[in-house]
Amino acid sequence: MMHFLLLFSRQGKLRLQKWFLPLPERERKKIVKDMTTMVLARKPRTCNFLHWKDLKIVYKRYASLYFCCGLESQDNELLALEILHRYVELLDKYFGNVCELDIIFNFEKAYFILDEFLMGGEIQETSKQSVAKSIEASDMLQETMEEYMSKPAF
Amino acid sequence: MPAVSKGDGMRGLAVFISDIRNCKSKEAEIKRINKELANIRSKFKGDKALDGYSKKKYVCKLLFIFLLGHDIDFGHMEAVNLLSSNKYTEKQIGYLFISVLVNSNSELIRLINNAIKNDLSSRNPTFMCLALHCIANVGSREMAEAFAGEIPRILVAGDTMDSVKQSAALCLLRLYKTSPDLVLMGEWTSRVVHLLNDQHMGVVTAAISLITCLSQKNPDEFKTCVSLAVSRLSRDYTYYFVPAPWLSCKLLRLLQCYPPPEDGAVKGRLVECLETILNKAQEPPKSKKVQHSNAKNAILFEAISLIIHYDSEPNLLVRACNQLGQFLQHRETNLRYLALESMCTLASSEFSHEAVKTHIETVINALKTERDVSVRQRAADLLYAMCDRSNAKQIVAEMLSYLETADYSIREEMVLKVAILAEKYAVDYSWYVDTILNLIRIAGDYVSEEVWYRVIQIVINRDDVQGYAAKTVFEALQAPACHENMVKVGGYILGEFGNLIAGDPRSSPLVQFNLLHSKFHLCSVPTRALLLSAYIKFINLFPETKSTIQEVLRSDSQIRNSDVELQQRAVEYLKLSSIASTDVLATVLEEMPPFPERESSILAKLKKKKGPGAVSVNELEEGKREGGELNGGGERGADNSNMAASNASTPSPSADLLGLRAGPPVNAAAPSAGSLLVDVFSEAGANDDGFLRDLEPPTESSDSLLAEGPGDSDSAPPSVVSEDPAAPLPESNELLNKFVCKNNGVLFENQLLQIGIKSEYRQNLGRMYLFYGNKTSVQFLTFTTTVTCPGELQSHILFMCTFKKLNVQAKPVEPLIEGGAQVQQVINIECLGDFCDAPLLNIKFRYGGALQNFSLKLPVTINKFFQPTEMASNDFFQRWKQLSQPQQEAQKIFKASHGMDTEVIKAKLLGLGMALLENVDPNPENFVCAGVIQTKAQQVGSLLRLEPNSQAQMYRLTVRSSKDTVSQRLCELLAEQF
């Protein structure tokens, strides 16, 4: 089971945090700090895995963003890498050439996409088509462009 | 779709986010945020009711602010309101806010639960999924209480949509992990297993996670999943040309909850599958994408885990090992890392240990050449795991040479590993001594106390290596710059065994002394203190050095040293050397006696480091910090041991520190002065790591030493093994509970002593035989035991204790247990009235001079005086009704802490001493018993009923008896038994 998933930039700015276990705020902050320092200190072309306390840390860099997750000791590291990749694929498909800014400005979408895909730290839906389809379906329920433009800007 | 993506957002939110991004400084950002918070607050408080869209927008802004790392203390109510909106987007934001921000705010939880309940029953699959996600995200106990019953129904209902089933399965898993007691097994469980056959891939994948977790806890109930999982393994979709990687991995993981299938056909199919997976690894890749190889190898590694888990198919194990061997040389760093990690577990299997060993050269090479420190660390772990007698020298040599260039982050752990391997596989101890001294030379800063204490313990315990150790350490000290730890070891060993090399003019006593003293000024205070103790030992070993050393001690820099400890030592040692006769000096400064054998403190330290090779930045820091703190305490222990010698003859303010309050007078100091040292030393050593505590004879000194702050000897509390009977050990209640339902067994065991027990009871009388076994090879002196009855018990039970020891029949006043011997003690017991507290047994003896003093509870409990009473159903219920006053009944509902096997329960109830009545309770699952407690004063009739609930893994226990205290006590005792 995945304990957490963090997205942070090369400068160590946290862009998305998902916790699959209830942890006190202080502990979360400590994990974020440890992960960013550890992962950002890694040289290029090193492996994607680390040990941290009882957890296996799996991370991968996509452009300017690091995707980093903490796994339990019996979880499969390679598969976790593919979970990260699947998530990137889904974001990419949704935003079209996803970049860091998309995630900053549409953080709630990034959460929704993640929720379609993972639940309670376990993978819920492995089919890219199914996830994309349900995100599309929920977008049909959103406002239209005209509605959007007619809204006040503050 | 991209066009949609940015168009449906909230404009106000986007503006706010870009404002924040444009802030030039942290202050500007905080200012902007505070402005926004004030704005939102006023909107929420305003008279005008907000429309759904605005509410959503503001809640979303609050969420953004929170995720930036600022505290949010309002807006929860508005978010909860959004949950009941019938607009999807509003509901969605509401749920997101709740998931991220709400932990278990009790007032809100009720409202949230209400909204969730509505959505779950809405039959709208999108709403249901949102609700299920929220439950899984928050996962609190209140939510489990509210929904643990509902979700299984949704999961197995025939008309539930597949997407909802997926969410329901994982949601249930989450609740099961937080509150397993609330998720009750039932009719749904068997249907869940059959989800493995579901047509919908997503449903199977989600369900396996749930089934795996349930199987780990209740393997028997889910046994059928094995064959279903095996048949599912060979089907399904592809991800980058790999068939169903997630599903396959989860299936292989599920199978690891069980032993190999017993059914030959199932097993055959599984082996075939595993072989196919291994074969596929040899095929050329179907795609150049890394996703293809990752997915394929993920399955391969999972299959290898399963093969290692079964550990019964030598063929597969060897193939797995060969496959990993190939990966060791793979150009993908990830694969090399995983192969090293996986091989570590393979190394412990007897079938594959040899096969793993054939890769030693590759692994050594990895240690030397890998660019990535985490890979090198796995290589070091593997070398450690594959080490045995045959390759120990090579591996230790390689690790030592690697240490010279090793990363700072893993040095400490490497040092520990080298030290352990060197000790474990030492054939000749000179090699061991060489290795450790090399360690200190190469990585002195990383050699913790445990390591150098250990080498001293071993040298002291083995006289065949002492001369060699003295010679080697003498040579090592010749180096112009040597590590302070080397000076410590040198000072200690030369002080003890310098005489063994004094015959050689190159290492004559004065040369030795000058060599040590040349390092003195470069050392820290604790090391200097140790050296001073070495000097006084020199005076005893080599009288010819006396005047030189006295001169040194007399010099102002010693005798007026500003450090109180150093000054005190200088003064005392000077005095001791000038007033004591040679005989007295020889006894006081006698060679250290052997240390008691115990688990290597180094091993304990490594074990404490979580898992093999778990090293992280902060953990190392922690380790260091700890090392630093303990440093003072530990060293104090080490040289206090030396110090004790002087205190034995010159009582000083610090005498209390050393456990000599009740110490022997000067002249009689001989045997104990020396050996007391051992104990202070070893206690300190053990406290140093603090995890040997369970192995320690729990004397009081260990606690007070631990509490002692490093450095300030004057204010430190006395660390004395009290002569007063010790308070009962913390585990004594547990030990007592072990004997409620049985009369014979081992009552207590530690490193030194084993206490066995046999007892028999008739009416209100009992006789107990205690067997004290000395597990060491050293005598226990002044062995005494006393039995006391705490408080009220005294008036009720009469104890007549007779001491009968094996070897000392003639003189029972001089009790002594030879090493390896056992003595017996008979205790007669008479129960006069009912009682609660068990009698205390205090045990005191001297082992190697150190006083051992601890107390246990004797397993005498009220139920020992039961007489079983057989009765028919009618009689039972009649009496049950007679005992209907409220205080006559005691009841407890408790969780099963063991399996709920009927036969075991029966055996325990019989052991309790009551009659187990068959065919009395209308429910055959329940147990009822009857008995009479015989005391001298009265008889107490008691009835008992135990109702197991195997679904909930709970019991309800009801005891009725004519005396309320008896009901209470029986209930307490029994609740600990099941």
Short mmCIF file of C-alpha atoms in Angstrom, two decimals, chain B residues 113 309 423 569 623 713 729 776 785 794 922:
data_model
loop_
_atom_site.label_atom_id
_atom_site.label_comp_id
_atom_site.label_asym_id
_atom_site.label_seq_id
_atom_site.Cartn_x
_atom_site.Cartn_y
_atom_site.Cartn_z
CA ASN B 113 -21.64 11.18 7.51
CA HIS B 309 8.45 -17.45 0.01
CA GLU B 423 33.32 -11.67 15.59
CA ARG B 569 41.64 10.32 39.95
CA GLY B 623 22.12 7.54 15.66
CA SER B 713 29.73 13.14 38.65
CA LEU B 729 9.65 -6.99 37.59
CA THR B 776 26.27 -19.64 33.60
CA THR B 785 15.12 -16.09 48.35
CA GLN B 794 -0.60 -11.91 54.74
CA PRO B 922 -28.57 -23.95 25.05
#
